[in-house]
């Protein structure tokens, strides 16, 4: 379901678009810190590497049925995978974590609610 999530002229990013962003920021091993809001107003300590030098201002969110506020930021993409979670077909998710400056990429069940960020159409 993607209709009505983003305003006109915006969309949920694809896995490829997220990869372009993380590559531009120096790779998945450091991009998370450059994407996370610095400090502890919203993130748990240690909020490793958080500088928000990209201006992306990643904030923690969560996933239903488990809420992980102040720890994980789960970010949908619109890219289906053929991964291990076959029923239903999972989507790629990107995650930021207070304990690392990595951007973590993994498959996740579609049936769980997740945070999403719209990006402007080209």
PDB file of C-alpha atoms in Angstrom:
ATOM      1  CA  UNK A   1       0.000   0.000   0.000  1.00  0.00           C
ATOM      2  CA  UNK A   2       1.591   3.247  -1.091  1.00  0.00           C
ATOM      3  CA  UNK A   3      -1.333   5.428  -2.143  1.00  0.00           C
ATOM      4  CA  UNK A   4      -2.002   8.364   0.115  1.00  0.00           C
ATOM      5  CA  UNK A   5       1.251   8.018   2.051  1.00  0.00           C
ATOM      6  CA  UNK A   6       3.132  10.831   0.319  1.00  0.00           C
ATOM      7  CA  UNK A   7       1.841  14.146  -0.985  1.00  0.00           C
ATOM      8  CA  UNK A   8       1.759  14.855  -4.710  1.00  0.00           C
ATOM      9  CA  UNK A   9       5.274  15.141  -6.125  1.00  0.00           C
ATOM     10  CA  UNK A  10       6.795  12.885  -3.434  1.00  0.00           C
ATOM     11  CA  UNK A  11       7.308   9.109  -3.103  1.00  0.00           C
ATOM     12  CA  UNK A  12       8.668   6.375  -0.826  1.00  0.00           C
ATOM     13  CA  UNK A  13      12.286   5.740  -1.929  1.00  0.00           C
ATOM     14  CA  UNK A  14      13.392   2.546  -3.623  1.00  0.00           C
ATOM     15  CA  UNK A  15      16.262   0.436  -2.318  1.00  0.00           C
ATOM     16  CA  UNK A  16      18.381   1.819  -5.177  1.00  0.00           C
ATOM     17  CA  UNK A  17      17.633   5.407  -4.117  1.00  0.00           C
ATOM     18  CA  UNK A  18      18.614   4.605  -0.531  1.00  0.00           C
ATOM     19  CA  UNK A  19      21.830   3.000  -1.772  1.00  0.00           C
ATOM     20  CA  UNK A  20      22.630   6.152  -3.764  1.00  0.00           C
ATOM     21  CA  UNK A  21      22.180   8.185  -0.582  1.00  0.00           C
ATOM     22  CA  UNK A  22      24.324   5.945   1.609  1.00  0.00           C
ATOM     23  CA  UNK A  23      27.026   5.727  -1.076  1.00  0.00           C
ATOM     24  CA  UNK A  24      27.068   9.529  -1.383  1.00  0.00           C
ATOM     25  CA  UNK A  25      27.511   9.778   2.397  1.00  0.00           C
ATOM     26  CA  UNK A  26      30.518   7.439   2.409  1.00  0.00           C
ATOM     27  CA  UNK A  27      28.876   4.007   2.530  1.00  0.00           C
ATOM     28  CA  UNK A  28      26.589   2.103   4.894  1.00  0.00           C
ATOM     29  CA  UNK A  29      29.378   1.893   7.501  1.00  0.00           C
ATOM     30  CA  UNK A  30      29.315   5.648   8.251  1.00  0.00           C
ATOM     31  CA  UNK A  31      26.187   7.069   6.596  1.00  0.00           C
ATOM     32  CA  UNK A  32      23.954   6.386   9.606  1.00  0.00           C
ATOM     33  CA  UNK A  33      25.821   8.842  11.796  1.00  0.00           C
ATOM     34  CA  UNK A  34      25.611  11.491   9.107  1.00  0.00           C
ATOM     35  CA  UNK A  35      21.849  10.880   8.858  1.00  0.00           C
ATOM     36  CA  UNK A  36      20.936  10.765  12.580  1.00  0.00           C
ATOM     37  CA  UNK A  37      19.889  13.732  14.666  1.00  0.00           C
ATOM     38  CA  UNK A  38      22.751  14.503  17.044  1.00  0.00           C
ATOM     39  CA  UNK A  39      22.279  14.517  20.810  1.00  0.00           C
ATOM     40  CA  UNK A  40      19.925  12.690  23.139  1.00  0.00           C
ATOM     41  CA  UNK A  41      16.650  14.583  22.853  1.00  0.00           C
ATOM     42  CA  UNK A  42      15.221  11.681  20.835  1.00  0.00           C
ATOM     43  CA  UNK A  43      17.980   9.021  20.676  1.00  0.00           C
ATOM     44  CA  UNK A  44      19.299   6.829  23.474  1.00  0.00           C
ATOM     45  CA  UNK A  45      22.951   7.068  24.454  1.00  0.00           C
ATOM     46  CA  UNK A  46      25.481   6.544  22.981  1.00  0.00           C
ATOM     47  CA  UNK A  47      23.962   7.714  19.638  1.00  0.00           C
ATOM     48  CA  UNK A  48      27.193   6.648  17.999  1.00  0.00           C
ATOM     49  CA  UNK A  49      28.552   8.879  15.234  1.00  0.00           C
ATOM     50  CA  UNK A  50      25.468  11.110  15.111  1.00  0.00           C
ATOM     51  CA  UNK A  51      26.287  14.429  13.427  1.00  0.00           C
ATOM     52  CA  UNK A  52      23.356  14.978  11.047  1.00  0.00           C
ATOM     53  CA  UNK A  53      25.931  16.472   8.659  1.00  0.00           C
ATOM     54  CA  UNK A  54      23.693  15.355   5.771  1.00  0.00           C
ATOM     55  CA  UNK A  55      20.723  17.380   7.055  1.00  0.00           C
ATOM     56  CA  UNK A  56      18.535  14.249   6.852  1.00  0.00           C
ATOM     57  CA  UNK A  57      17.695  14.442  10.592  1.00  0.00           C
ATOM     58  CA  UNK A  58      16.892  10.778  11.165  1.00  0.00           C
ATOM     59  CA  UNK A  59      14.736  10.318  14.244  1.00  0.00           C
ATOM     60  CA  UNK A  60      13.957   7.074  16.053  1.00  0.00           C
ATOM     61  CA  UNK A  61      10.701   5.406  15.252  1.00  0.00           C
ATOM     62  CA  UNK A  62       9.427   1.913  15.631  1.00  0.00           C
ATOM     63  CA  UNK A  63       7.611  -1.024  14.186  1.00  0.00           C
ATOM     64  CA  UNK A  64       4.347  -2.614  15.155  1.00  0.00           C
ATOM     65  CA  UNK A  65       3.665  -4.875  16.937  1.00  0.00           C
ATOM     66  CA  UNK A  66       6.900  -4.070  18.796  1.00  0.00           C
ATOM     67  CA  UNK A  67       7.623  -0.411  19.527  1.00  0.00           C
ATOM     68  CA  UNK A  68      11.318   0.488  19.632  1.00  0.00           C
ATOM     69  CA  UNK A  69      11.197   4.214  20.207  1.00  0.00           C
ATOM     70  CA  UNK A  70      14.496   5.975  20.981  1.00  0.00           C
ATOM     71  CA  UNK A  71      16.440   3.073  19.543  1.00  0.00           C
ATOM     72  CA  UNK A  72      15.611   1.975  15.999  1.00  0.00           C
ATOM     73  CA  UNK A  73      14.546   3.948  13.007  1.00  0.00           C
ATOM     74  CA  UNK A  74      12.981   1.532  10.538  1.00  0.00           C
ATOM     75  CA  UNK A  75      12.610   2.990   7.078  1.00  0.00           C
ATOM     76  CA  UNK A  76      10.572   1.337   4.338  1.00  0.00           C
ATOM     77  CA  UNK A  77      11.655   1.169   0.737  1.00  0.00           C
ATOM     78  CA  UNK A  78       9.407   0.095  -2.122  1.00  0.00           C
ATOM     79  CA  UNK A  79      11.690  -2.745  -3.171  1.00  0.00           C
ATOM     80  CA  UNK A  80      10.352  -6.286  -2.790  1.00  0.00           C
ATOM     81  CA  UNK A  81      12.876  -9.028  -2.161  1.00  0.00           C
ATOM     82  CA  UNK A  82      13.158 -12.742  -2.709  1.00  0.00           C
ATOM     83  CA  UNK A  83      14.662 -13.136   0.746  1.00  0.00           C
ATOM     84  CA  UNK A  84      13.967 -15.584   3.541  1.00  0.00           C
ATOM     85  CA  UNK A  85      10.716 -13.964   4.612  1.00  0.00           C
ATOM     86  CA  UNK A  86       8.641 -15.336   1.762  1.00  0.00           C
ATOM     87  CA  UNK A  87       5.106 -15.000   3.070  1.00  0.00           C
ATOM     88  CA  UNK A  88       4.148 -12.337   2.343  1.00  0.00           C
ATOM     89  CA  UNK A  89       6.953 -11.129   0.090  1.00  0.00           C
ATOM     90  CA  UNK A  90       9.075  -8.846   2.280  1.00  0.00           C
ATOM     91  CA  UNK A  91      10.337  -5.384   1.545  1.00  0.00           C
ATOM     92  CA  UNK A  92      13.799  -3.978   2.101  1.00  0.00           C
ATOM     93  CA  UNK A  93      14.093  -1.902   5.256  1.00  0.00           C
ATOM     94  CA  UNK A  94      16.884   0.456   6.308  1.00  0.00           C
ATOM     95  CA  UNK A  95      17.553   1.003   9.976  1.00  0.00           C
ATOM     96  CA  UNK A  96      19.485   3.501  12.075  1.00  0.00           C
ATOM     97  CA  UNK A  97      20.495   2.521  15.598  1.00  0.00           C
ATOM     98  CA  UNK A  98      21.773   4.496  18.587  1.00  0.00           C
ATOM     99  CA  UNK A  99      24.639   2.012  19.067  1.00  0.00           C
ATOM    100  CA  UNK A 100      26.239   2.366  15.625  1.00  0.00           C
ATOM    101  CA  UNK A 101      26.768   4.818  12.796  1.00  0.00           C
ATOM    102  CA  UNK A 102      25.890   2.132  10.229  1.00  0.00           C
ATOM    103  CA  UNK A 103      22.829   2.036   8.024  1.00  0.00           C
ATOM    104  CA  UNK A 104      21.557  -1.511   8.408  1.00  0.00           C
ATOM    105  CA  UNK A 105      19.769  -3.104   5.426  1.00  0.00           C
ATOM    106  CA  UNK A 106      17.510  -6.131   5.837  1.00  0.00           C
ATOM    107  CA  UNK A 107      14.269  -7.784   4.687  1.00  0.00           C
ATOM    108  CA  UNK A 108      11.208  -7.276   6.874  1.00  0.00           C
ATOM    109  CA  UNK A 109       7.600  -8.443   6.862  1.00  0.00           C
ATOM    110  CA  UNK A 110       5.170  -6.165   5.050  1.00  0.00           C
ATOM    111  CA  UNK A 111       2.498  -6.790   7.675  1.00  0.00           C
ATOM    112  CA  UNK A 112       4.435  -4.878  10.346  1.00  0.00           C
ATOM    113  CA  UNK A 113       3.949  -1.133  10.419  1.00  0.00           C
ATOM    114  CA  UNK A 114       7.149   0.877   9.979  1.00  0.00           C
ATOM    115  CA  UNK A 115       8.285   4.450   9.778  1.00  0.00           C
ATOM    116  CA  UNK A 116       8.613   5.887   6.291  1.00  0.00           C
ATOM    117  CA  UNK A 117      10.066   9.020   4.797  1.00  0.00           C
ATOM    118  CA  UNK A 118       8.861  10.529   1.544  1.00  0.00           C
ATOM    119  CA  UNK A 119      11.397  11.939  -0.929  1.00  0.00           C
ATOM    120  CA  UNK A 120      10.769  14.534  -3.602  1.00  0.00           C
ATOM    121  CA  UNK A 121      10.247  13.274  -7.160  1.00  0.00           C
ATOM    122  CA  UNK A 122      12.934  14.203  -9.691  1.00  0.00           C
TER     123      UNK A 122
END
